[in-house]
Short mmCIF file of C-alpha atoms in Angstrom, two decimals:
data_model
loop_
_atom_site.label_atom_id
_atom_site.label_comp_id
_atom_site.label_asym_id
_atom_site.label_seq_id
_atom_site.Cartn_x
_atom_site.Cartn_y
_atom_site.Cartn_z
CA UNK A 253 -26.83 22.11 3.49
CA UNK A 254 -23.06 21.82 3.13
CA UNK A 255 -20.38 24.00 4.64
CA UNK A 256 -18.38 26.25 2.28
CA UNK A 257 -15.22 24.18 2.73
CA UNK A 258 -17.11 21.08 1.61
CA UNK A 259 -18.81 22.41 -1.49
CA UNK A 260 -15.95 24.24 -3.14
CA UNK A 261 -14.57 22.75 -6.32
CA UNK A 262 -11.14 21.14 -5.98
CA UNK A 263 -9.07 19.87 -8.85
CA UNK A 264 -8.30 16.18 -8.89
CA UNK A 265 -4.81 15.13 -10.02
CA UNK A 266 -4.65 15.20 -13.82
CA UNK A 267 -5.76 11.87 -15.30
CA UNK A 268 -2.90 11.87 -17.82
CA UNK A 269 -0.29 12.19 -15.05
CA UNK A 270 -2.01 9.53 -12.96
CA UNK A 271 -2.25 7.22 -15.97
CA UNK A 272 1.45 7.69 -16.69
CA UNK A 273 2.34 6.90 -13.07
CA UNK A 274 0.17 3.79 -13.14
CA UNK A 275 1.67 2.59 -16.40
CA UNK A 276 5.20 3.11 -15.08
CA UNK A 277 4.36 1.25 -11.89
CA UNK A 278 2.93 -1.71 -13.78
CA UNK A 279 5.86 -1.81 -16.21
CA UNK A 280 8.42 -1.86 -13.40
CA UNK A 281 6.41 -4.46 -11.52
CA UNK A 282 6.24 -6.75 -14.54
CA UNK A 283 10.02 -6.52 -14.98
CA UNK A 284 10.56 -7.30 -11.30
CA UNK A 285 8.05 -10.16 -11.45
CA UNK A 286 9.87 -11.69 -14.41
CA UNK A 287 13.22 -11.49 -12.63
CA UNK A 288 11.80 -12.98 -9.44
CA UNK A 289 10.04 -15.78 -11.32
CA UNK A 290 13.26 -16.55 -13.22
CA UNK A 291 15.24 -16.36 -9.96
CA UNK A 292 17.78 -14.04 -11.56
CA UNK A 293 20.97 -14.67 -9.60
CA UNK A 294 22.17 -11.07 -9.03
CA UNK A 295 18.75 -10.06 -7.68
CA UNK A 296 18.47 -13.17 -5.50
CA UNK A 297 21.93 -12.40 -4.11
CA UNK A 298 20.81 -8.91 -3.12
CA UNK A 299 17.72 -10.37 -1.45
CA UNK A 300 19.80 -12.86 0.50
CA UNK A 301 22.43 -10.33 1.54
CA UNK A 302 19.87 -7.85 2.85
CA UNK A 303 17.86 -10.56 4.59
CA UNK A 304 20.90 -12.13 6.28
CA UNK A 305 22.21 -8.78 7.49
CA UNK A 306 18.89 -7.67 8.97
CA UNK A 307 18.19 -11.06 10.51
CA UNK A 308 21.51 -11.10 12.35
CA UNK A 309 20.67 -7.71 13.79
CA UNK A 310 17.13 -8.80 14.72
CA UNK A 311 18.31 -11.91 16.57
CA UNK A 312 20.61 -9.72 18.68
CA UNK A 313 17.91 -7.09 19.42
CA UNK A 314 14.76 -8.72 20.90
CA UNK A 315 13.44 -5.36 22.10
CA UNK A 316 13.57 -3.91 18.61
CA UNK A 317 11.96 -7.07 17.24
CA UNK A 318 9.07 -6.63 19.68
CA UNK A 319 8.60 -3.01 18.59
CA UNK A 320 8.58 -4.04 14.94
CA UNK A 321 6.04 -6.78 15.62
CA UNK A 322 3.71 -4.35 17.38
CA UNK A 323 3.93 -1.96 14.45
CA UNK A 324 3.38 -4.58 11.76
CA UNK A 325 0.68 -6.53 13.63
CA UNK A 326 -1.36 -3.56 14.86
CA UNK A 327 -0.63 -0.10 13.50
CA UNK A 328 0.39 -1.18 9.98
CA UNK A 329 -1.55 -4.42 9.75
CA UNK A 330 -3.44 -4.67 6.42
CA UNK A 331 -6.76 -4.95 8.25
CA UNK A 332 -6.02 -1.73 10.14
CA UNK A 333 -5.27 -0.01 6.85
CA UNK A 334 -8.40 -1.38 5.20
CA UNK A 335 -10.47 -0.29 8.20
CA UNK A 336 -9.31 3.31 7.71
CA UNK A 337 -10.36 3.14 4.06
CA UNK A 338 -13.68 1.59 5.06
CA UNK A 339 -14.36 4.49 7.43
CA UNK A 340 -13.66 6.92 4.60
CA UNK A 341 -15.98 4.99 2.27
CA UNK A 342 -18.81 5.05 4.83
CA UNK A 343 -18.30 8.79 5.40
CA UNK A 344 -18.38 9.48 1.66
CA UNK A 345 -21.52 7.40 1.23
CA UNK A 346 -23.26 9.08 4.16
CA UNK A 347 -22.43 12.53 2.79
CA UNK A 348 -23.84 11.67 -0.61
CA UNK A 349 -20.62 11.30 -2.61
CA UNK A 350 -21.51 7.76 -3.57
CA UNK A 351 -19.68 7.38 -6.90
CA UNK A 352 -16.44 8.38 -5.18
CA UNK A 353 -17.19 6.03 -2.29
CA UNK A 354 -17.67 3.18 -4.77
CA UNK A 355 -14.40 3.97 -6.55
CA UNK A 356 -12.45 4.01 -3.29
CA UNK A 357 -14.06 0.84 -1.97
CA UNK A 358 -13.60 -0.99 -5.25
CA UNK A 359 -9.93 0.03 -5.47
CA UNK A 360 -9.21 -1.27 -1.97
CA UNK A 361 -11.01 -4.54 -2.66
CA UNK A 362 -9.35 -4.96 -6.05
CA UNK A 363 -5.93 -4.41 -4.50
CA UNK A 364 -6.59 -7.13 -1.94
CA UNK A 365 -7.81 -9.64 -4.53
CA UNK A 366 -4.94 -8.81 -6.90
CA UNK A 367 -2.22 -9.36 -4.32
CA UNK A 368 -3.73 -12.65 -3.18
CA UNK A 369 -4.05 -13.87 -6.75
CA UNK A 370 -0.45 -12.98 -7.54
CA UNK A 371 0.81 -14.62 -4.35
CA UNK A 372 -0.90 -17.86 -5.35
CA UNK A 373 0.36 -17.64 -8.93
CA UNK A 374 3.99 -16.82 -8.12
CA UNK A 375 4.09 -19.05 -5.01
CA UNK A 376 7.41 -17.67 -3.82
CA UNK A 377 8.79 -19.16 -0.63
CA UNK A 378 9.40 -16.84 2.29
CA UNK A 379 12.82 -16.62 3.95
CA UNK A 380 13.58 -19.56 6.23
CA UNK A 381 15.62 -19.26 9.41
CA UNK A 382 16.89 -21.74 12.01
CA UNK A 383 16.10 -19.07 14.62
CA UNK A 384 13.11 -17.07 13.29
CA UNK A 385 11.97 -13.94 15.13
CA UNK A 386 8.52 -13.90 13.50
CA UNK A 387 6.34 -15.93 11.16
CA UNK A 388 3.87 -15.28 8.34
CA UNK A 389 1.48 -17.29 6.19
CA UNK A 390 0.86 -17.59 2.46
CA UNK A 391 3.42 -16.92 -0.27
CA UNK A 392 5.90 -14.06 -0.26
CA UNK A 393 5.58 -12.11 -3.52
CA UNK A 394 4.29 -9.45 -3.58
CA UNK A 395 4.15 -8.26 0.02
CA UNK A 396 0.53 -7.81 1.05
CA UNK A 397 1.50 -5.50 3.91
CA UNK A 398 3.48 -3.22 1.59
CA UNK A 399 0.85 -3.14 -1.14
CA UNK A 400 -2.03 -2.52 1.27
CA UNK A 401 -0.11 0.31 2.94
CA UNK A 402 0.50 2.03 -0.40
CA UNK A 403 -3.06 1.54 -1.64
CA UNK A 404 -4.66 2.68 1.62
CA UNK A 405 -2.38 5.67 2.20
CA UNK A 406 -2.58 6.65 -1.46
CA UNK A 407 -6.37 6.57 -1.53
CA UNK A 408 -6.67 8.55 1.70
CA UNK A 409 -4.21 11.18 0.46
CA UNK A 410 -6.21 11.44 -2.77
CA UNK A 411 -9.39 12.07 -0.77
CA UNK A 412 -7.64 14.80 1.20
CA UNK A 413 -6.52 16.41 -2.06
CA UNK A 414 -10.06 16.28 -3.43
CA UNK A 415 -11.29 17.84 -0.20
CA UNK A 416 -8.84 20.74 -0.54
CA UNK A 417 -6.78 19.95 2.55
CA UNK A 418 -4.81 22.94 3.85
CA UNK A 419 -0.99 23.05 3.69
CA UNK A 420 -0.47 21.97 7.30
CA UNK A 421 -2.89 19.05 7.11
CA UNK A 422 -1.54 17.98 3.74
CA UNK A 423 2.09 18.08 4.88
CA UNK A 424 1.25 16.12 8.01
CA UNK A 425 -0.75 13.51 6.11
CA UNK A 426 2.01 13.05 3.52
CA UNK A 427 4.57 12.63 6.30
CA UNK A 428 2.45 10.00 8.04
CA UNK A 429 1.87 8.18 4.74
CA UNK A 430 5.57 8.16 3.81
CA UNK A 431 6.62 6.94 7.27
CA UNK A 432 3.94 4.24 7.14
CA UNK A 433 4.84 2.96 3.68
CA UNK A 434 8.58 2.90 4.38
CA UNK A 435 8.02 1.56 7.88
CA UNK A 436 5.91 -1.33 6.63
CA UNK A 437 8.55 -2.30 4.09
CA UNK A 438 11.37 -2.15 6.64
CA UNK A 439 9.54 -4.09 9.34
CA UNK A 440 8.57 -6.94 7.01
CA UNK A 441 12.16 -7.45 5.85
CA UNK A 442 13.62 -6.85 9.33
CA UNK A 443 11.35 -9.51 10.84
CA UNK A 444 12.54 -11.97 8.22
CA UNK A 445 9.16 -12.73 6.69
CA UNK A 446 9.78 -11.08 3.32
CA UNK A 447 12.56 -10.53 0.83
CA UNK A 448 13.46 -7.02 -0.23
CA UNK A 449 12.00 -7.59 -3.69
CA UNK A 450 8.69 -8.66 -2.13
CA UNK A 451 8.13 -5.25 -0.55
CA UNK A 452 9.40 -3.43 -3.65
CA UNK A 453 6.94 -5.41 -5.77
CA UNK A 454 4.07 -4.68 -3.39
CA UNK A 455 4.92 -0.99 -3.40
CA UNK A 456 5.02 -0.75 -7.20
CA UNK A 457 1.74 -2.59 -7.58
CA UNK A 458 0.12 -0.41 -4.93
CA UNK A 459 1.21 2.74 -6.74
CA UNK A 460 -0.31 1.40 -9.96
CA UNK A 461 -3.65 0.60 -8.32
CA UNK A 462 -3.94 4.07 -6.79
CA UNK A 463 -2.83 5.84 -9.96
CA UNK A 464 -5.27 3.97 -12.20
CA UNK A 465 -8.06 4.62 -9.69
CA UNK A 466 -7.35 8.35 -9.73
CA UNK A 467 -7.21 8.40 -13.53
CA UNK A 468 -10.35 6.33 -13.90
CA UNK A 469 -12.37 8.45 -11.52
CA UNK A 470 -11.18 11.69 -13.10
CA UNK A 471 -12.33 10.47 -16.51
CA UNK A 472 -15.66 9.17 -15.21
CA UNK A 473 -16.97 12.41 -13.69
CA UNK A 474 -17.87 15.67 -15.48
CA UNK A 475 -14.89 18.01 -15.61
CA UNK A 476 -16.73 20.88 -13.91
CA UNK A 477 -18.54 18.83 -11.29
CA UNK A 478 -17.75 19.92 -7.73
CA UNK A 479 -16.68 17.36 -5.15
CA UNK A 480 -19.70 18.06 -2.99
CA UNK A 481 -19.88 16.15 0.24
CA UNK A 482 -16.20 15.14 0.36
#
């Protein structure tokens, strides 16, 4: 027997709007990918300027570097983000909302596979420094940290919306998500392990994955079906 706040019907974001957002995200990502692959000089100059400026600051501020490393290696680590999504998937499955659980789990897994495939295909070199403050493995574009943060936060916000989260909870969750997504992007560039365009690319691709997931789920379930068990 479900509680009233669980069984009430809540509108999912409109599939047309989600589809438009996903299409825009993919289009912008493809443009950025083409420019990065072609090593378009003006864009590479922006990357280098931002990276050099932040690296100079990082070298002079070891305390701030340590704080950024803690954030990126623990709080905003991709595995931490995926673990939060995994908890949500298990909870959805246990409560009987299994199609939704499968959509969320599949979206998170697809995002991970997509970013790794693109990294291997693009094979962009990470920034190199004579005095690095941090290190990272695999290729640079797109940023896995940035994409995972967007996908994970986006999926969790979507679940809150489906569950009819109250204004206070919703505002707090959005604030945490925005801080996390921006924070991940800043820390990766500040620590000198990504170019600015890497985190922008990861963000755009993450938005597309979440948007297409929302649109796909909305079209796959009956329009009047309640989100029971969310």
